[in-house]
Coordinates of C-alpha atoms (C1' of nucleotides) in Angstrom, one line a residue:
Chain A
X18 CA 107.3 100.2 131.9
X19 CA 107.2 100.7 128.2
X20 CA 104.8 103.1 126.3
X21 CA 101.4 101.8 126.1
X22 CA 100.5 100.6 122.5
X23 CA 97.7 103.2 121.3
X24 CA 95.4 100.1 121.5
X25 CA 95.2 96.4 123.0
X26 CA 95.9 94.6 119.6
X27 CA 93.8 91.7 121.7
X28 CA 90.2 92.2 121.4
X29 CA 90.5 94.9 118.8
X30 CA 88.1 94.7 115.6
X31 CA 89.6 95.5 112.4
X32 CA 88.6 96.0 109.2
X33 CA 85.3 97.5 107.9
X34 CA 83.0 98.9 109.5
X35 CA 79.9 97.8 110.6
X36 CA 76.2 100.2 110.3
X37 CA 76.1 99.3 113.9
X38 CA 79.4 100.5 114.4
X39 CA 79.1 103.5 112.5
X40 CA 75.8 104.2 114.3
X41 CA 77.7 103.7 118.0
X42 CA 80.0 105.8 117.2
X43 CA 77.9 108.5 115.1
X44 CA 75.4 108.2 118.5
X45 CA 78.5 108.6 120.8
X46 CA 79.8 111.5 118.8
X47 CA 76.6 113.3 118.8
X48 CA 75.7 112.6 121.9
X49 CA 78.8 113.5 124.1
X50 CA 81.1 115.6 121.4
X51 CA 84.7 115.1 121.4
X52 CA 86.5 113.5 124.5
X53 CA 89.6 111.6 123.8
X54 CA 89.6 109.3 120.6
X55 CA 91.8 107.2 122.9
X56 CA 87.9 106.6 125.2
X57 CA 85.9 107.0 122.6
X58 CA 85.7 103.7 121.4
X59 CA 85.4 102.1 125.3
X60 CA 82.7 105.0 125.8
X61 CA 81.0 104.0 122.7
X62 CA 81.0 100.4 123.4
X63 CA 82.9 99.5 120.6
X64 CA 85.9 96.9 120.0
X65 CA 87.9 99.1 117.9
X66 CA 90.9 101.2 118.9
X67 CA 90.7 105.0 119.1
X68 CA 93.1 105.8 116.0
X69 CA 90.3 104.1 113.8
X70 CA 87.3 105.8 115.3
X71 CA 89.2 108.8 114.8
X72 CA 89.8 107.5 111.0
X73 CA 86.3 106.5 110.5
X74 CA 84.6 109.8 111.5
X75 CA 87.2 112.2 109.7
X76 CA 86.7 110.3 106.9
X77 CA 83.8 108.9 106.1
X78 CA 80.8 109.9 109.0
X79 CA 81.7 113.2 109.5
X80 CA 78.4 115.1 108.0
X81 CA 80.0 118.2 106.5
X82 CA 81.8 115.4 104.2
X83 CA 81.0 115.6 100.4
X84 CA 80.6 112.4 99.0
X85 CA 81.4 111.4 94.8
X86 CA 84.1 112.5 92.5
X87 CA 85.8 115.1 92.6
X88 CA 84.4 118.1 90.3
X89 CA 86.9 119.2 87.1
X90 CA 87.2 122.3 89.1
X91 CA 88.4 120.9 92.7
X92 CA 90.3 118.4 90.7
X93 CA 92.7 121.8 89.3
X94 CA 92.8 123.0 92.5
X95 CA 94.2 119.8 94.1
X96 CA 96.8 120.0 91.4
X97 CA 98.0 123.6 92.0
X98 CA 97.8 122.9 95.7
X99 CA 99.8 119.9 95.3
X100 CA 102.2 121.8 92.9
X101 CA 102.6 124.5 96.0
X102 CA 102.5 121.7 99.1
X103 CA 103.4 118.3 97.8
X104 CA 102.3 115.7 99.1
X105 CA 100.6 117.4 102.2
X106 CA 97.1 115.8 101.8
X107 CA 95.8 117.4 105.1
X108 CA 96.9 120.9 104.2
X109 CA 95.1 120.3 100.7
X110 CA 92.1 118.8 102.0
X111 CA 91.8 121.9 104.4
X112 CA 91.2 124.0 101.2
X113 CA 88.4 122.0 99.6
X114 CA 85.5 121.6 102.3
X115 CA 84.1 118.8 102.8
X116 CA 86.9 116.8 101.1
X117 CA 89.0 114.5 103.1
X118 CA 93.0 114.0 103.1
X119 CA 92.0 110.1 102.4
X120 CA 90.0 111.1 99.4
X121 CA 91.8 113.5 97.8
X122 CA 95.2 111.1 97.9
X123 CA 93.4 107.8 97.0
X124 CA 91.7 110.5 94.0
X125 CA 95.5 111.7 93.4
X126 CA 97.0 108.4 93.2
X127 CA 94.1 106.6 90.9
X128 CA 93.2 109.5 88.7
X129 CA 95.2 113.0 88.9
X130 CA 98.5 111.2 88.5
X131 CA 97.5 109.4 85.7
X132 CA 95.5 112.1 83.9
X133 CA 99.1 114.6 84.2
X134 CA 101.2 112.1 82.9
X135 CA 99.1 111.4 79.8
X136 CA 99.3 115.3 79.4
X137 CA 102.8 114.6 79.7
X138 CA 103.5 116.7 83.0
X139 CA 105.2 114.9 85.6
X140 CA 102.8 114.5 88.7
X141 CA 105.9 115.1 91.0
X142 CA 107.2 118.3 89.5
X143 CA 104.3 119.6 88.2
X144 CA 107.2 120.3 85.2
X145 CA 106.5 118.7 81.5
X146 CA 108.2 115.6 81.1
X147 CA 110.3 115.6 78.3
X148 CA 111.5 119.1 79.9
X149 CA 113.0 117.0 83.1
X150 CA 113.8 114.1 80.9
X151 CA 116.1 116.5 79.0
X152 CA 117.5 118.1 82.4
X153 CA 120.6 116.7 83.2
X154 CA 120.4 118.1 86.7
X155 CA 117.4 116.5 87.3
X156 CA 116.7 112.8 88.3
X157 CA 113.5 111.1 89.5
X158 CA 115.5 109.9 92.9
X159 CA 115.9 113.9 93.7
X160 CA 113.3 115.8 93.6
X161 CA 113.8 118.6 91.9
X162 CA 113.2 122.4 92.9
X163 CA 109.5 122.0 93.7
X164 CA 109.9 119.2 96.4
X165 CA 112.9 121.8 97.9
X166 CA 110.5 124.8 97.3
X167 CA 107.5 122.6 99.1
X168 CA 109.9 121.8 102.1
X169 CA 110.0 125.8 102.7
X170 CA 106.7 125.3 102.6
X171 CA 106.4 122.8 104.5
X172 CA 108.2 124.9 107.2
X173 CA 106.1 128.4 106.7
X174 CA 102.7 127.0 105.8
X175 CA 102.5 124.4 109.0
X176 CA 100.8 126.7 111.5
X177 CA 103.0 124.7 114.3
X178 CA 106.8 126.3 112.5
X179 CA 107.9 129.3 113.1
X180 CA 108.9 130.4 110.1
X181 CA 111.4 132.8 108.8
X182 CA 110.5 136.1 107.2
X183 CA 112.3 135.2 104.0
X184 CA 110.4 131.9 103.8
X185 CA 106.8 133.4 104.3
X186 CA 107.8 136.0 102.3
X187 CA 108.2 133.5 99.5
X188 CA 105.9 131.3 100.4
X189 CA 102.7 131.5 98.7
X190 CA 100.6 134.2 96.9
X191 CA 104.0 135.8 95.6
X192 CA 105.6 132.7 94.2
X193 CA 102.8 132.1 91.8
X194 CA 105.0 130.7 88.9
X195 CA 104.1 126.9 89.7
X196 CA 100.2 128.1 90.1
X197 CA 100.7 129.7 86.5
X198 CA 102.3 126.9 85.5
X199 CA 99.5 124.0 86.3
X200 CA 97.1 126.9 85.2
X201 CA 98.2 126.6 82.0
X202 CA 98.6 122.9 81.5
X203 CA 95.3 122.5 80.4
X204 CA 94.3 125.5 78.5
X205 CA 91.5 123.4 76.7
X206 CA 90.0 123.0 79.9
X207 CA 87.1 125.0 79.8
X208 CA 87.1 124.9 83.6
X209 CA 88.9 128.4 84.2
X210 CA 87.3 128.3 87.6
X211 CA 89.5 126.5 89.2
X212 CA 92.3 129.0 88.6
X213 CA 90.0 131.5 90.1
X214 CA 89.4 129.5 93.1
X215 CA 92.8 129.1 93.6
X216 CA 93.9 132.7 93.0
X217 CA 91.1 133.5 95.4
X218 CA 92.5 131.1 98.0
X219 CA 96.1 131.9 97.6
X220 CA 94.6 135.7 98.0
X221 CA 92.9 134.8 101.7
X222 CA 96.6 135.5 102.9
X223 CA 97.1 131.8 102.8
X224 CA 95.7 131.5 106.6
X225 CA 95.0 127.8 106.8
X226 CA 91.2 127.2 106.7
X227 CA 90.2 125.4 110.0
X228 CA 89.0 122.0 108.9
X229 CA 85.8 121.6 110.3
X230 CA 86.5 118.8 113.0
X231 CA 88.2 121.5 114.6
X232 CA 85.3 122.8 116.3
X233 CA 83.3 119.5 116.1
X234 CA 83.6 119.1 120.1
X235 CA 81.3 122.0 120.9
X236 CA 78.7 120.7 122.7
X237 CA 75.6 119.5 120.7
X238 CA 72.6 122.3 121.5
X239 CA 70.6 123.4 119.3
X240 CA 67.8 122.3 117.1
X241 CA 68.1 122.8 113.6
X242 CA 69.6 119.8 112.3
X243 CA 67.0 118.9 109.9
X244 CA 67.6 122.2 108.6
X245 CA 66.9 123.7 104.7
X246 CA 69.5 121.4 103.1
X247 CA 72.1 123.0 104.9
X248 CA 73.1 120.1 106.6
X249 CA 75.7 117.7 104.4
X250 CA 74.3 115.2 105.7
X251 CA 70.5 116.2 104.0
X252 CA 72.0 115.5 100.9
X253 CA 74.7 112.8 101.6
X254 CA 72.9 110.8 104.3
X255 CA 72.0 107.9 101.2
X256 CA 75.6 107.3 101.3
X257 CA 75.1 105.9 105.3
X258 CA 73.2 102.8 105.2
X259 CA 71.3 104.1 107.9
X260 CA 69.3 107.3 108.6
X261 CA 70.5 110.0 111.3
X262 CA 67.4 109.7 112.7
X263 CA 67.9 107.1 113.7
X264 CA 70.3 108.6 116.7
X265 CA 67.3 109.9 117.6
X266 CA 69.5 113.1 116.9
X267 CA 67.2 114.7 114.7
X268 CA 67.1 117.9 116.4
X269 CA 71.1 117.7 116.6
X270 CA 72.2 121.4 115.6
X271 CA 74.9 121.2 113.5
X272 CA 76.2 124.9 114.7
X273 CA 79.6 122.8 115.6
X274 CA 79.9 122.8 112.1
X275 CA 78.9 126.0 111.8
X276 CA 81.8 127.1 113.1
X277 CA 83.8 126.4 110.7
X278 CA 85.7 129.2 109.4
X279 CA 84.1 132.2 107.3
X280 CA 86.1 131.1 104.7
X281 CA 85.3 128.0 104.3
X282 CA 81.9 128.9 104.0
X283 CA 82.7 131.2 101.2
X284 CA 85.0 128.5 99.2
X285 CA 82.3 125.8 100.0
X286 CA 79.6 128.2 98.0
X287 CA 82.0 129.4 95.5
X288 CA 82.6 125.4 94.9
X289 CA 79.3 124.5 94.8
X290 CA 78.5 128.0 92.3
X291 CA 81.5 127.0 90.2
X292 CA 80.2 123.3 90.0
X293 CA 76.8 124.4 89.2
X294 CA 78.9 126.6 86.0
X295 CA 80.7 123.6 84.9
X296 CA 77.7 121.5 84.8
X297 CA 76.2 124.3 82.8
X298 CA 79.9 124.3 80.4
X299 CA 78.5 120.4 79.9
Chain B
dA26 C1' 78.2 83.4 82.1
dA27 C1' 82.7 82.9 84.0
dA28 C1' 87.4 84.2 84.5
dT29 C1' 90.8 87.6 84.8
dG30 C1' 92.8 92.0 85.4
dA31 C1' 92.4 96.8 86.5
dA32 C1' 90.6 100.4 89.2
dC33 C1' 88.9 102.2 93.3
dC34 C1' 88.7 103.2 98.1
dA35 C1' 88.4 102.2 103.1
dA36 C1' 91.3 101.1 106.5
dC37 C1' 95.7 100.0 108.7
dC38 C1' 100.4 101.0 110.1
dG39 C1' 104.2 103.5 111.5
dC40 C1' 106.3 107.8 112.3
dA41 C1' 106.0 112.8 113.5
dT42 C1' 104.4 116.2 116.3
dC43 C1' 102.5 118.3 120.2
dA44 C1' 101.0 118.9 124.9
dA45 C1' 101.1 117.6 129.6
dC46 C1' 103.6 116.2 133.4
Chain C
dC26 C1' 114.2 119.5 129.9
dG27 C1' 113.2 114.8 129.2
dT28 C1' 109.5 111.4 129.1
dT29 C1' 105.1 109.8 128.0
dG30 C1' 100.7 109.6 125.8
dA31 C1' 97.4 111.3 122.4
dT32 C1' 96.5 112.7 118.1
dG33 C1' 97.5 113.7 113.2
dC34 C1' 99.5 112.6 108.9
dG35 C1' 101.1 110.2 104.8
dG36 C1' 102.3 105.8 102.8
dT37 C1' 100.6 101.5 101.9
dT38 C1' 97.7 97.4 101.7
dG39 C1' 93.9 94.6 100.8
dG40 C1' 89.1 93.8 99.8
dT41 C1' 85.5 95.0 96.6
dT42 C1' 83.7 96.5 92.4
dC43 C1' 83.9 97.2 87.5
dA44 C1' 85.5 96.3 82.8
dT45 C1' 87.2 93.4 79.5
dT46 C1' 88.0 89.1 77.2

DNA sequence: AAATGAACCAACCGCATCAAC
DNA sequence: CGTTGATGCGGTTGGTTCATT
């Protein structure tokens, strides 16, 4: 007996989603928390296969989810994170709150890559262009140093590695040339806060920051949902072609997302305090 | 106003990883 | 310790929207 498919192709919907849909499985989520994404969509009473429910709430119904463009200054810090982590969307998501891996790589791929290789900085490297073009040593089918120095990374920032001390010793905070680097490749940016952010993240001992679906299956209690804007979902609920009250989950307490770490908290303030300055620079 | 191309983004697919057995 | 199943991640695709001609 082979190894079941993660879901019947037969009978499965695909493609986008329906309000009813999204409202099944908003109402299911609310309703019973997490149980496995694998029942979730049986539970729900919906004809799509687990690995999409999964997708559609991570990514688009979760309500500590920021919807809209990136700001100038989250946009910097995607590009030193990615300088640091490649292409590790998750990891980078987990440092911008309410950002999604989905977003930020469909916002890499359609605008960041573009913008750095107008400024003439190759979006691989994070190195000028004409600086690798004139590298012998260097050719776009090898990555050069970064992509090696992000596999370290890859092995001592995954929580799941054990990592050597030499590698987390050289992993993050200390290695800061490539942070410097992307720092400075817009020095007419008037948008200095990104670097701050980032030096303050690389400074919270580069501890991964919990992404908030990481609690999200603590039992819905309490009774402050409709809360003093608190709630993401206050402000971003337009974006849902339906209302949350219509769950009748009005009084759902969003204190699963409140469990998100301390940190995030902070970065999700400092975010919203930088935006507020960079609206003010405008 | 219509046609066309570009840009954007939601969603899918396949592989990797992890945990349970 | 190997197998299996569930979940997570990153790459890619395809549909929709926007801009240009």
């Amino acid at each position: 007996m082979g190894r079941q498919p993660c879901c019947d192709k037969l009978g499965v919907k695909k493609g986008p989603w329906t309000a009813e849909e999204d409202k099944k499985l908003v109402n299911f989520i609310l309703t019973n928390g997490q149980c496995c994404w694998r029942a979730v969509p049986k539970l729900a009473g919906l004809l799509r296969c687990g690995k999409s429910c999964r997708l559609r709430w991570t990514n688009y119904l979760r309500p500590d989810l920021k919807r809209g463009l990136l700001t100038e200054a989250e946009e910097q810090l995607v590009i030193d994170l990615h300088a640091r982590l490649g292409n590790r969307w998750s990891k980078i998501a987990a440092r911008l709150p309410g950002r999604t891996d989905n977003e930020i790589k469909n916002h890499w791929n359609t605008h960041i890559k573009k913008k750095l290789i107008k400024m003439g900085i190759d979006p691989v490297t994070h190195e000028p262009l004409d600086k690798k073009s004139s590298s012998p040593k260097q050719d776009h089918t090898s990555p050069p140093q970064l992509d090696h120095e992000s596999e370290n990374h890859r092995e001592s920032t995954d929580g799941a590695h054990v990592t050597t001390s030499e590698e987390s010793t050289s992993s993050l905070p200390e290695n800061c040339s490539s942070v410097d680097e992307s720092r400075s490749i817009d020095t007419s940016n008037p948008d200095q806060d990104a670097s701050l952010i980032t030096s303050l993240l690389w400074e919270d001992d580069y501890q991964t920051v919990p992404l908030p679906n990481s609690s999200w299956q603590i039992p819905v209690t309490g009774d402050n949902y409709s809360g003093n804007g608190g709630s993401p979902w206050n402000e971003n609920s337009t974006w849902l072609s339906f209302d949350y009250q219509d769950f009748g989950v009005e009084d759902f307490d969003f204190s699963c997302f409140n469990g998100m770490d301390m940190d995030l908290e902070m970065n999700m303030n400092m975010s919203t305090s930088l935006e507020i300055g960079h609206h003010q620079h405008n």
